[in-house]
Coordinates of C-alpha atoms in Angstrom, one line a residue:
Chain A
X869 CA 0.0 0.0 0.0
X870 CA 2.0 3.0 -1.2
X871 CA 1.0 6.4 -2.3
X872 CA 4.4 8.0 -2.9
X873 CA 7.1 7.8 -5.5
X874 CA 9.9 8.0 -3.0
X875 CA 11.2 4.6 -1.8
X876 CA 11.3 5.2 1.9
X877 CA 8.1 7.2 2.2
X878 CA 4.7 5.6 2.9
X879 CA 2.5 8.6 3.6
X880 CA -0.3 6.8 5.4
X881 CA 2.1 4.9 7.6
X882 CA 5.1 7.0 8.4
X883 CA 3.5 10.3 7.4
X884 CA 4.6 12.3 4.4
X885 CA 8.4 12.9 4.5
X886 CA 7.8 16.4 3.3
X887 CA 5.5 17.2 6.1
X888 CA 2.2 17.3 4.2
X889 CA -0.8 16.3 6.2
X890 CA -3.7 14.0 5.1
X891 CA -5.7 17.0 3.9
X892 CA -3.0 18.5 1.9
X893 CA -1.0 15.5 0.8
X894 CA -2.0 15.8 -2.8
X895 CA 0.2 19.0 -2.9
X896 CA 3.3 16.9 -2.3
X897 CA 5.2 16.6 -5.6
X898 CA 6.0 12.9 -4.9
X899 CA 2.5 12.0 -4.1
X900 CA 1.0 9.4 -6.4
X901 CA -2.3 7.9 -5.3
X902 CA -2.9 4.2 -5.8
X903 CA -5.3 3.3 -8.6
X904 CA -8.7 4.7 -8.0
X905 CA -11.7 2.8 -6.7
X906 CA -10.1 -0.7 -7.0
X907 CA -7.4 0.2 -4.5
X908 CA -9.9 1.5 -2.1
X909 CA -11.9 -1.7 -2.2
X910 CA -8.9 -3.8 -1.6
X911 CA -7.9 -1.7 1.3
X912 CA -11.3 -2.1 2.8
X913 CA -11.2 -5.9 2.4
X914 CA -7.8 -6.0 4.0
X915 CA -9.1 -4.3 7.1
X916 CA -12.1 -6.6 7.2
X917 CA -9.7 -9.6 7.1
X918 CA -8.2 -8.5 10.4
X919 CA -8.2 -12.1 11.7
X920 CA -6.2 -13.4 14.5
X921 CA -4.5 -16.4 13.1
X922 CA -0.8 -15.9 13.2
X923 CA -0.4 -19.4 11.8
X924 CA 0.8 -19.5 8.3
X925 CA 2.2 -16.0 8.8
X926 CA 5.1 -16.9 11.0
X927 CA 7.9 -15.4 8.9
X928 CA 11.3 -16.7 8.0
X929 CA 13.0 -14.2 10.3
X930 CA 10.8 -15.3 13.1
X931 CA 11.7 -18.9 12.4
X932 CA 15.3 -18.0 12.4
X933 CA 14.8 -16.5 15.8
X934 CA 13.0 -19.6 17.0
X935 CA 15.6 -21.9 15.6
X936 CA 18.1 -20.0 17.8
X937 CA 15.9 -20.7 20.8
X938 CA 17.5 -23.1 23.2
X939 CA 14.3 -24.6 24.2
X940 CA 11.4 -24.8 21.8
X941 CA 8.2 -26.8 22.4
X942 CA 5.0 -27.1 20.4
X943 CA 1.8 -27.9 22.1
X944 CA -0.9 -29.5 19.8
X945 CA -4.4 -28.6 20.8
X946 CA -6.6 -31.4 19.7
X947 CA -10.4 -31.2 19.6
X948 CA -13.4 -31.2 17.4
X949 CA -15.3 -28.1 16.1
X950 CA -16.8 -25.8 18.7
X951 CA -15.1 -27.7 21.6
X952 CA -13.4 -24.5 22.9
X953 CA -9.9 -24.8 21.6
X954 CA -9.5 -21.2 20.7
X955 CA -11.3 -20.0 23.8
X956 CA -8.8 -22.0 25.9
X957 CA -6.0 -20.2 24.2
X958 CA -7.7 -16.8 24.6
X959 CA -8.1 -17.5 28.3
X960 CA -4.4 -18.3 28.6
X961 CA -3.5 -15.0 27.1
X962 CA -6.0 -13.0 29.2
X963 CA -4.5 -14.5 32.3
X964 CA -1.0 -13.7 31.3
X965 CA -2.1 -10.2 30.4
X966 CA -3.2 -9.7 34.0
X967 CA 0.3 -10.8 35.2
X968 CA -0.5 -14.5 36.0
X969 CA 2.3 -17.0 35.6
X970 CA 2.2 -20.5 34.1
X971 CA 3.7 -22.3 37.1
X972 CA 7.0 -20.7 37.6
X973 CA 7.2 -19.3 34.1
X974 CA 6.2 -15.7 33.3
X975 CA 5.6 -13.9 30.0
X976 CA 8.8 -12.7 28.3
X977 CA 7.6 -11.9 24.8
X978 CA 5.6 -13.1 21.8
X979 CA 6.1 -13.1 18.0
X980 CA 2.3 -13.2 17.6
X981 CA 1.1 -10.5 20.0
X982 CA -1.4 -9.0 17.5
X983 CA -2.9 -12.4 17.1
X984 CA -3.2 -12.9 20.8
X985 CA -4.7 -9.5 21.2
X986 CA -7.2 -10.0 18.4
X987 CA -8.4 -13.2 20.2
X988 CA -8.6 -11.3 23.5
X989 CA -10.5 -8.5 21.9
X990 CA -13.6 -10.8 21.7
X991 CA -13.4 -11.5 25.4
X992 CA -12.9 -8.0 26.5
X993 CA -15.8 -5.8 27.6
X994 CA -16.3 -2.9 25.3
X995 CA -18.6 0.0 25.6
X996 CA -22.0 -1.0 24.4
X997 CA -20.8 -4.4 23.3
X998 CA -21.3 -7.9 24.5
X999 CA -18.6 -10.4 25.1
X1000 CA -18.5 -13.0 22.3
X1001 CA -16.6 -16.2 21.8
X1002 CA -13.8 -16.0 19.3
X1003 CA -15.0 -16.8 15.8
X1004 CA -14.4 -20.2 14.3
X1005 CA -10.8 -20.8 13.3
X1006 CA -10.6 -20.5 9.6
X1007 CA -8.8 -23.0 7.5
X1008 CA -5.4 -22.0 6.4
X1009 CA -4.0 -23.2 3.2
X1010 CA -1.9 -26.3 3.3
X1011 CA -0.7 -28.3 6.2
X1012 CA 0.5 -25.7 8.7
X1013 CA -2.1 -24.8 11.3
X1014 CA -2.4 -21.5 13.1
X1015 CA 0.5 -21.1 15.4
X1016 CA 0.6 -18.8 18.4
X1017 CA 3.9 -18.1 20.1
X1018 CA 5.0 -17.2 23.6
X1019 CA 8.4 -16.7 25.1
X1020 CA 8.4 -17.6 28.8
X1021 CA 11.0 -17.3 31.5
X1022 CA 11.3 -18.7 35.0
X1023 CA 12.8 -17.3 38.1
X1024 CA 16.2 -18.7 37.4
X1025 CA 16.3 -17.2 34.0
X1026 CA 15.5 -20.2 31.9
X1027 CA 13.8 -19.3 28.7
X1028 CA 11.3 -21.5 26.9
X1029 CA 9.8 -20.8 23.5
X1030 CA 6.3 -22.2 23.0
X1031 CA 4.2 -22.6 19.9
X1032 CA 0.6 -23.5 20.4
X1033 CA -1.5 -24.8 17.5
X1034 CA -4.9 -23.5 16.7
X1035 CA -6.4 -25.5 13.8
X1036 CA -9.9 -25.8 12.4
X1037 CA -11.9 -28.3 14.4
X1038 CA -13.7 -29.9 11.5
X1039 CA -10.3 -31.3 10.3
X1040 CA -9.8 -33.2 13.5
X1041 CA -13.0 -35.1 13.0
X1042 CA -11.8 -36.2 9.5
X1043 CA -8.4 -37.0 10.8
X1044 CA -9.9 -39.3 13.4
X1045 CA -11.6 -41.2 10.7
X1046 CA -9.0 -41.1 8.0
X1047 CA -5.5 -39.7 8.7
X1048 CA -4.6 -39.8 5.1
X1049 CA -7.5 -37.6 4.0
X1050 CA -6.6 -34.4 2.3
X1051 CA -8.4 -32.4 4.9
X1052 CA -6.5 -34.1 7.6
X1053 CA -3.2 -32.7 6.6
X1054 CA -3.1 -30.1 9.3
X1055 CA -4.0 -32.4 12.2
X1056 CA -1.4 -34.9 10.8
X1057 CA 1.2 -32.2 10.8
X1058 CA 0.3 -31.2 14.4
X1059 CA 0.5 -34.8 15.4
X1060 CA 3.8 -35.4 13.8
X1061 CA 5.6 -32.3 15.2
X1062 CA 4.1 -31.4 18.5
X1063 CA 6.0 -32.0 21.8
X1064 CA 2.9 -32.5 23.8
X1065 CA -0.9 -32.5 23.4
X1066 CA -4.0 -31.1 25.1
X1067 CA -7.0 -33.1 24.1
X1068 CA -10.2 -31.1 24.5
X1069 CA -13.4 -32.7 25.9
X1070 CA -16.4 -30.5 25.5
X1071 CA -18.6 -30.7 28.6
X1072 CA -21.5 -29.0 26.9
X1073 CA -21.7 -31.7 24.2
X1074 CA -20.9 -34.5 26.7
X1075 CA -23.9 -33.4 28.8
X1076 CA -26.2 -32.8 25.9
X1077 CA -28.6 -34.9 24.0
X1078 CA -25.9 -35.9 21.5
X1079 CA -23.6 -37.0 24.2
X1080 CA -23.3 -40.5 22.9
X1081 CA -21.9 -39.3 19.6
X1082 CA -19.7 -36.7 21.3
X1083 CA -18.3 -39.4 23.5
X1084 CA -17.5 -41.7 20.6
X1085 CA -15.9 -38.8 18.6
X1086 CA -13.7 -38.0 21.6
X1087 CA -12.6 -41.6 21.8
X1088 CA -11.9 -41.8 18.1
X1089 CA -9.8 -38.7 18.4
X1090 CA -8.0 -40.1 21.3
X1091 CA -7.3 -43.4 19.6
X1092 CA -5.8 -41.5 16.6
X1093 CA -3.7 -39.3 18.9
X1094 CA -2.1 -42.1 20.8
X1095 CA -1.1 -43.8 17.6
X1096 CA 2.7 -43.3 17.2
X1097 CA 2.6 -41.1 20.3
X1098 CA 6.2 -42.1 21.3
X1099 CA 5.8 -41.2 24.9
X1100 CA 4.9 -37.6 24.2
X1101 CA 2.7 -36.2 27.1
X1102 CA -1.0 -35.8 26.7
X1103 CA -3.3 -33.9 29.0
X1104 CA -7.1 -33.7 28.9
X1105 CA -9.0 -30.4 29.2
X1106 CA -12.6 -30.6 30.2
X1107 CA -13.7 -27.4 28.6
X1108 CA -16.9 -25.6 29.6
X1109 CA -16.6 -27.2 33.0
X1110 CA -19.3 -24.9 34.3
X1111 CA -21.6 -27.5 32.7
X1112 CA -21.8 -30.7 34.8
X1113 CA -21.5 -34.0 33.0
X1114 CA -22.9 -37.2 34.5
X1115 CA -20.4 -39.3 36.6
X1116 CA -21.0 -42.3 34.4
X1117 CA -20.0 -40.4 31.3
X1118 CA -16.9 -39.0 32.9
X1119 CA -15.9 -42.4 34.2
X1120 CA -16.5 -44.0 30.8
X1121 CA -14.1 -41.5 29.2
X1122 CA -11.4 -41.6 31.8
X1123 CA -11.5 -45.4 31.6
X1124 CA -11.0 -45.3 27.9
X1125 CA -8.0 -42.9 28.3
X1126 CA -6.2 -45.6 30.3
X1127 CA -5.9 -47.6 27.1
X1128 CA -3.3 -45.0 26.0
X1129 CA -0.7 -46.5 28.2
X1130 CA 0.4 -43.0 29.3
X1131 CA -0.8 -41.2 32.4
X1132 CA -3.2 -38.5 31.3
X1133 CA -3.9 -35.8 33.9
X1134 CA -7.2 -34.0 33.4
X1135 CA -8.1 -30.4 34.1
X1136 CA -11.5 -28.7 34.5
X1137 CA -11.5 -25.4 32.7
X1138 CA -14.0 -22.9 31.7
X1139 CA -14.2 -19.2 30.7
X1140 CA -16.8 -18.9 33.5
X1141 CA -15.8 -18.3 37.0
X1142 CA -16.9 -20.8 39.6
X1143 CA -18.8 -19.5 42.5
X1144 CA -19.1 -22.8 44.4
X1145 CA -15.6 -24.1 44.6
X1146 CA -13.5 -23.9 47.8
X1147 CA -10.5 -22.9 45.8
X1148 CA -12.1 -19.6 44.9
X1149 CA -14.2 -18.4 42.0
X1150 CA -11.2 -18.3 39.6
X1151 CA -10.8 -22.0 39.9
X1152 CA -11.8 -23.0 36.3
X1153 CA -9.9 -20.1 34.7
X1154 CA -6.8 -20.7 36.7
X1155 CA -6.8 -24.4 35.8
X1156 CA -5.9 -23.3 32.3
X1157 CA -2.6 -22.2 33.8
X1158 CA -2.2 -25.6 35.5
X1159 CA -2.9 -27.4 32.2
X1160 CA -0.1 -25.5 30.4
X1161 CA 2.2 -25.8 33.4
X1162 CA 1.8 -29.6 33.1
X1163 CA 2.6 -29.4 29.4
X1164 CA 5.7 -27.2 30.1
X1165 CA 7.0 -29.4 32.8
X1166 CA 6.4 -32.6 30.8
X1167 CA 8.4 -31.2 27.9
X1168 CA 11.2 -29.7 29.9
X1169 CA 14.6 -30.3 28.3
X1170 CA 13.0 -31.9 25.3
X1171 CA 13.5 -29.1 22.7
X1172 CA 12.3 -29.8 19.2
X1173 CA 13.7 -28.6 15.9
X1174 CA 11.1 -26.5 14.1
X1175 CA 9.8 -28.2 11.0
X1176 CA 10.2 -26.3 7.8
X1177 CA 7.5 -23.6 7.7
X1178 CA 7.2 -21.9 4.3
X1179 CA 6.8 -18.2 4.6
X1180 CA 4.1 -16.6 2.6
X1181 CA 5.7 -13.3 2.0
X1182 CA 9.3 -13.7 2.9
X1183 CA 10.3 -10.2 2.1
X1184 CA 8.3 -8.8 4.9
X1185 CA 10.4 -8.4 8.0
X1186 CA 7.5 -8.4 10.4
X1187 CA 5.3 -10.9 8.7
X1188 CA 4.2 -12.8 11.7
X1189 CA 2.9 -9.7 13.3
X1190 CA 1.1 -8.1 10.4
X1191 CA -2.5 -7.6 11.1
X1192 CA -3.5 -6.2 7.8
Chain B
X140 CA 31.7 7.1 24.7
X141 CA 29.0 9.2 23.0
X142 CA 25.5 8.5 24.2
X143 CA 22.6 8.9 22.0
X144 CA 19.3 9.0 23.7
X145 CA 16.2 8.4 21.6
X146 CA 13.1 10.0 23.1
X147 CA 10.0 7.9 22.4
X148 CA 6.4 8.5 23.4
X149 CA 2.9 8.5 22.0
X150 CA 1.3 11.9 21.5
X151 CA 0.1 13.5 24.7
X152 CA 2.7 11.7 26.9
X153 CA 4.4 14.8 28.0
X154 CA 7.6 14.8 25.8
X155 CA 7.3 18.5 25.0
X156 CA 6.8 19.6 28.6
X157 CA 9.8 17.6 29.7
X158 CA 12.0 19.0 26.9
X159 CA 11.0 22.5 27.6
X160 CA 11.5 22.3 31.4
X161 CA 14.8 20.4 31.1
X162 CA 16.2 22.7 28.6
X163 CA 15.0 25.7 30.4
X164 CA 16.9 24.6 33.5
X165 CA 20.1 23.7 31.6
X166 CA 20.1 27.1 30.1
X167 CA 19.1 29.1 33.2
X168 CA 20.9 27.3 35.9
X169 CA 24.6 28.2 36.3
X170 CA 25.2 25.5 38.9
X171 CA 23.9 22.6 36.8
X172 CA 26.4 19.8 36.3
X173 CA 25.2 19.3 32.7
X174 CA 25.2 22.2 30.3
X175 CA 24.0 22.5 26.7
X176 CA 26.8 22.1 24.4
X177 CA 25.3 24.4 21.8
X178 CA 22.0 26.0 21.2
X179 CA 19.9 23.6 19.1
X180 CA 19.5 24.5 15.5
X181 CA 15.8 24.7 15.7
X182 CA 14.6 26.4 18.9
X183 CA 11.0 27.0 17.6
X184 CA 9.4 24.3 19.7
X185 CA 11.2 25.3 22.8
X186 CA 10.6 29.0 22.4
X187 CA 6.8 28.7 22.2
X188 CA 7.0 26.3 25.1
X189 CA 9.0 28.6 27.3
X190 CA 6.5 31.4 26.6
X191 CA 3.5 29.3 27.5
X192 CA 5.0 28.1 30.8
X193 CA 6.2 31.6 31.7
X194 CA 2.5 32.6 31.4
X195 CA 1.6 29.7 33.6
X196 CA -0.2 27.9 30.8
X197 CA -0.1 24.4 29.5
X198 CA 2.0 23.9 26.3
X199 CA -0.2 23.3 23.3
X200 CA -0.2 20.0 21.6
X201 CA 2.6 19.8 19.0
X202 CA 1.0 19.9 15.6
X203 CA 1.3 16.7 13.7
X204 CA 2.6 18.7 10.7
X205 CA 5.8 19.4 12.8
X206 CA 7.9 16.8 11.0
X207 CA 11.3 17.6 12.3
X208 CA 13.8 15.9 14.5
X209 CA 14.7 17.8 17.6
X210 CA 18.2 17.2 18.8
X211 CA 20.3 18.7 21.5
X212 CA 23.5 17.8 23.2
X213 CA 24.5 18.3 26.8
X214 CA 28.0 18.0 28.2
X215 CA 29.6 18.0 31.7
X216 CA 32.9 18.9 33.2
X217 CA 34.6 15.7 32.2
X218 CA 33.4 16.3 28.6
X219 CA 31.0 13.4 28.5
X220 CA 28.4 14.1 25.8
X221 CA 24.9 13.1 25.6
X222 CA 22.7 13.6 22.6
X223 CA 19.0 13.8 22.9
X224 CA 17.0 13.0 19.8
X225 CA 13.2 13.5 19.5
X226 CA 12.4 11.8 16.3
X227 CA 9.5 13.1 14.2
X228 CA 8.6 15.3 17.1
X229 CA 4.8 15.2 16.9
X230 CA 5.0 11.6 17.8
X231 CA 1.7 10.4 16.3
X232 CA 3.7 8.0 14.1
X233 CA 4.5 5.7 17.0
X234 CA 1.0 4.0 16.9
X235 CA 1.2 3.7 13.1
X236 CA 4.6 2.2 13.3
X237 CA 3.4 -0.7 15.4
X238 CA 0.2 -1.2 13.5
X239 CA 1.8 -1.2 10.1
X240 CA 5.3 -2.5 10.9
X241 CA 7.2 -0.3 8.6
X242 CA 9.9 2.2 9.4
X243 CA 11.3 4.6 7.0
X244 CA 15.1 4.9 6.5
X245 CA 15.4 7.9 8.8
X246 CA 13.8 6.1 11.7
X247 CA 15.9 3.0 11.1
X248 CA 19.1 5.1 11.3
X249 CA 18.0 6.8 14.5
X250 CA 17.2 3.6 16.2
X251 CA 20.4 1.9 15.1
X252 CA 22.6 4.8 16.3
X253 CA 20.8 5.1 19.6
X254 CA 22.4 3.8 22.8
X255 CA 19.6 4.6 25.2
X256 CA 15.9 4.9 25.0
X257 CA 13.7 7.1 27.0
X258 CA 10.1 5.9 26.7
X259 CA 7.3 8.2 27.9
X260 CA 4.1 6.5 29.2
X261 CA 1.4 8.6 30.7
X262 CA 0.6 6.0 33.4
X263 CA -2.7 7.5 34.4
X264 CA -4.0 7.1 30.9
X265 CA -3.4 3.4 30.7
X266 CA -6.8 1.8 30.5
X267 CA -7.7 -1.0 32.9
X268 CA -8.6 -4.0 30.8
X269 CA -12.0 -5.4 31.5
X270 CA -12.1 -8.9 30.2
X271 CA -13.4 -12.3 31.2
X272 CA -10.6 -12.7 33.7
X273 CA -10.9 -9.3 35.5
X274 CA -14.7 -8.9 35.2
X275 CA -15.9 -12.4 34.4
X276 CA -18.2 -13.7 31.7
X277 CA -21.6 -12.2 31.1
X278 CA -24.7 -14.1 32.2
X279 CA -25.7 -17.0 30.0
X280 CA -28.5 -15.1 28.3
X281 CA -26.3 -12.2 27.4
X282 CA -23.6 -14.1 25.6
X283 CA -24.2 -15.1 22.1
X284 CA -23.8 -18.8 21.7
X285 CA -23.4 -18.4 18.0
X286 CA -20.1 -16.8 17.2
X287 CA -20.8 -13.2 16.6
X288 CA -19.7 -11.8 13.3
X289 CA -18.3 -9.0 15.3
X290 CA -16.7 -6.2 13.5
X291 CA -13.1 -5.6 14.3
X292 CA -13.1 -2.1 13.0
X293 CA -12.5 -0.8 16.4
X294 CA -9.7 -3.2 17.2
X295 CA -6.4 -1.9 18.2
X296 CA -3.7 -3.3 20.4
X297 CA -4.2 -2.8 24.1
X298 CA -1.7 -0.6 25.8
X299 CA 0.4 -3.4 27.2
X300 CA 0.6 -5.2 24.0
X301 CA 1.4 -2.0 22.1
X302 CA 4.4 -1.1 24.3
X303 CA 5.6 -4.6 24.3
X304 CA 5.4 -4.9 20.5
X305 CA 7.0 -1.5 20.1
X306 CA 10.1 -2.5 22.1
X307 CA 10.2 -5.9 20.4
X308 CA 10.2 -4.1 17.0
X309 CA 12.8 -1.5 18.0
X310 CA 15.1 -4.2 19.3
X311 CA 14.9 -6.0 16.0
X312 CA 15.5 -2.8 14.1
X313 CA 18.5 -2.0 16.2
X314 CA 19.7 -5.5 15.3
X315 CA 20.0 -6.3 18.9
X316 CA 18.7 -9.5 20.4
X317 CA 17.0 -10.5 23.7
X318 CA 19.2 -13.6 23.5
X319 CA 22.2 -11.2 24.0
X320 CA 21.3 -8.7 26.7
X321 CA 24.6 -6.8 26.2
X322 CA 23.2 -5.8 22.8
X323 CA 20.2 -4.0 24.3
X324 CA 20.2 -0.3 24.8
X325 CA 19.7 1.4 28.2
X326 CA 15.9 1.7 28.7
X327 CA 14.3 4.3 30.9
X328 CA 10.6 4.2 31.3
X329 CA 9.3 7.7 32.2
X330 CA 6.0 7.5 33.8
X331 CA 4.8 11.0 33.0
X332 CA 2.2 13.2 34.8
X333 CA 3.2 11.4 38.0
X334 CA 1.4 14.1 40.0
X335 CA -1.9 13.1 38.4
X336 CA -1.2 9.5 39.0
X337 CA -0.4 10.2 42.7
X338 CA -3.8 11.9 43.2
X339 CA -5.5 8.7 42.2
X340 CA -3.0 6.3 43.8
X341 CA -1.7 8.0 47.0
X342 CA -0.4 4.7 48.4
X343 CA 1.9 3.8 45.6
X344 CA 5.3 5.5 45.9
X345 CA 7.6 3.6 43.6
X346 CA 7.3 4.1 39.9
X347 CA 8.1 0.4 39.3
X348 CA 5.2 -0.6 41.5
X349 CA 2.9 1.6 39.5
X350 CA 4.0 0.0 36.3
X351 CA 3.5 -3.5 37.7
X352 CA 0.1 -2.5 39.0
X353 CA -1.2 -1.0 35.8
X354 CA 0.7 -3.0 33.2
X355 CA 1.7 -6.4 34.6
X356 CA 2.3 -8.0 31.2
X357 CA 4.6 -5.2 30.0
X358 CA 6.3 -5.1 33.4
X359 CA 7.2 -8.8 33.3
X360 CA 8.3 -8.5 29.6
X361 CA 10.7 -5.7 30.6
X362 CA 12.1 -7.5 33.6
X363 CA 12.5 -10.8 31.7
X364 CA 14.5 -9.2 29.0
X365 CA 16.4 -6.2 30.2
X366 CA 19.3 -6.6 32.6
X367 CA 18.7 -4.9 35.9
X368 CA 21.5 -2.3 35.3
X369 CA 20.0 -1.3 32.0
X370 CA 16.4 -0.7 33.0
X371 CA 14.9 2.0 35.1
X372 CA 11.4 3.1 35.8
X373 CA 11.1 6.7 36.8
X374 CA 8.2 9.0 37.8
X375 CA 8.1 12.4 36.1
X376 CA 6.1 15.5 36.7
X377 CA 7.6 18.1 34.4
X378 CA 5.4 20.9 35.5
X379 CA 4.6 19.6 39.1
X380 CA 0.9 20.2 38.6
X381 CA -1.7 20.2 35.9
X382 CA -1.7 23.5 34.0
X383 CA -4.7 24.8 32.2
X384 CA -4.8 25.8 28.6
X385 CA -6.4 29.2 29.2
X386 CA -6.3 30.1 32.9
X387 CA -2.8 31.0 34.1
X388 CA -1.4 29.4 37.2
X389 CA -0.7 32.2 39.7
X390 CA 2.2 30.4 41.4
X391 CA 3.9 29.9 38.0
X392 CA 3.5 33.6 37.3
X393 CA 5.0 34.5 40.7
X394 CA 7.8 32.0 40.9
X395 CA 8.7 31.0 37.3
X396 CA 8.4 27.5 35.8
X397 CA 11.9 26.5 36.8
X398 CA 10.6 26.2 40.4
X399 CA 8.2 23.5 39.4
X400 CA 8.6 19.9 38.3
X401 CA 10.2 16.9 39.9
X402 CA 11.4 13.3 39.3
X403 CA 10.7 10.2 41.3
X404 CA 13.6 7.8 41.4
X405 CA 13.3 4.1 41.3
X406 CA 13.4 4.1 45.1
X407 CA 10.4 6.4 45.3
X408 CA 12.3 9.4 46.5
X409 CA 11.4 12.8 44.9
X410 CA 14.2 14.8 43.3
X411 CA 13.4 18.4 42.5
X412 CA 16.3 18.8 40.1
X413 CA 15.0 17.7 36.7
X414 CA 18.5 17.7 35.3
X415 CA 19.3 14.8 37.6
X416 CA 17.6 12.6 35.0
X417 CA 20.7 13.0 32.8
X418 CA 23.0 11.7 35.4
X419 CA 20.5 8.9 36.1
X420 CA 20.6 7.9 32.4
X421 CA 24.3 8.3 32.4
X422 CA 24.5 5.9 35.3
X423 CA 26.5 8.3 37.5

């Protein structure tokens, strides 16, 4: 987006180098507006596409930075559509934003801050606006899911770089059925490269009229997940824990998880605060931190090498953080 | 070694008031340790500022058309030199810079040649975030179960993310790295209009505590990345009190602007000599 003939001047970004303001910019002799109405439309669309997914847009420079990281882990978030994967991530960021720590680790930076902020925007009270859940995660082209990044540091100065996947839920369902399906590329990629996993169990569905189907889907997903797991840690997140599921259902699922031959701790999480629990009303929200604390500890000293991630626009220095 | 201080701050964070008050003192106080090396080439911005303060009035907002760098150099008895650079003085570009992630060549040069950053944040203007963690979720009936096609037209980075992102970007432009703390510049966070903040928060005396309280994410980001000896958080009240645009402050008329303004050091102790900031940055 460039309205000036001079190489280093981008009037609507850095301001006109010759000091002309928006109202008078046409007087600048180097000013050259972009092609009429078409450019205007494109610009509008770009703003409208202000979507949170950092995913495919992790740039090469960022990857170089991450490759230099001494400790990189990737957490695959596995769950069907509408199960609360994105909300779980949003909650994590909202907690960090208020100064909460993940176990002993605190926030030290992020290559995808605008993406985190965009997610949090949905769950922030705005004047005259209601809180909404984040929109459905759109499908990204190819195998690479949306990736959110955090740099964390503990009290003794140890730094961990964390990538968290955020992929379209529909694809997981297909992956559970047929891992070779074209639409299952992204889940397969997550499964292949992640250091640890959080499997998402949707309490709303597991308590509802379709709970039989929901239970079987969860089991299918779990069976696929533990295939070629190679001792990688798995945790279970009961999302929407403000909705109570019947003990028989819970037991049934936990029983099934034992087939995986790895110990799978489970965490009750929800965006809602709990008013009943002894541990205080923040219980469900704070359990999100416990979940990630478990994943962090379970992957300590097991750094991964980042798989090759093609960059979409390699010339852009700040690709990962571009919002427009 | 020559020190180049890059003065950074969004519009309305008090950069002008600080420059005018600091420079006024350096010029008018014969006992000051630091002295201006030369009169800055362009005194325009200072001149109108001096005039306003002498009349006991608030300095008007710097017009955004004022596209000029302001630089001045101060020196002490042992001939140490410190250059202050106020890039693109009006400052509105800072938000754009983060939103659009582009820097023109002039900015890149300034960042790369800087050895120290002075970042102005008007702490009292930092909005408290009200989200599902601080305020909780709405009642069931009020939240849309279907994902709202909510417009993001009003979206902008929150204050904490903005300042974090700004510093992450500047570090990269400087070709420094958080993996190599020695490559990072000195960073001084100037919490401006400290007097206004104190009125609302009489119990908080240390600027660092104020930053932690208002901006916990940004605070942890700073402390995780900057070595202790390179990071300071200072309270600043350039004019000592809020001045009006139209009604002159009687005390200012009687005593002169040089009698007003103070710093609050990292330890929470007030320092009436504004020029002490230079020694602070200089690590004396």
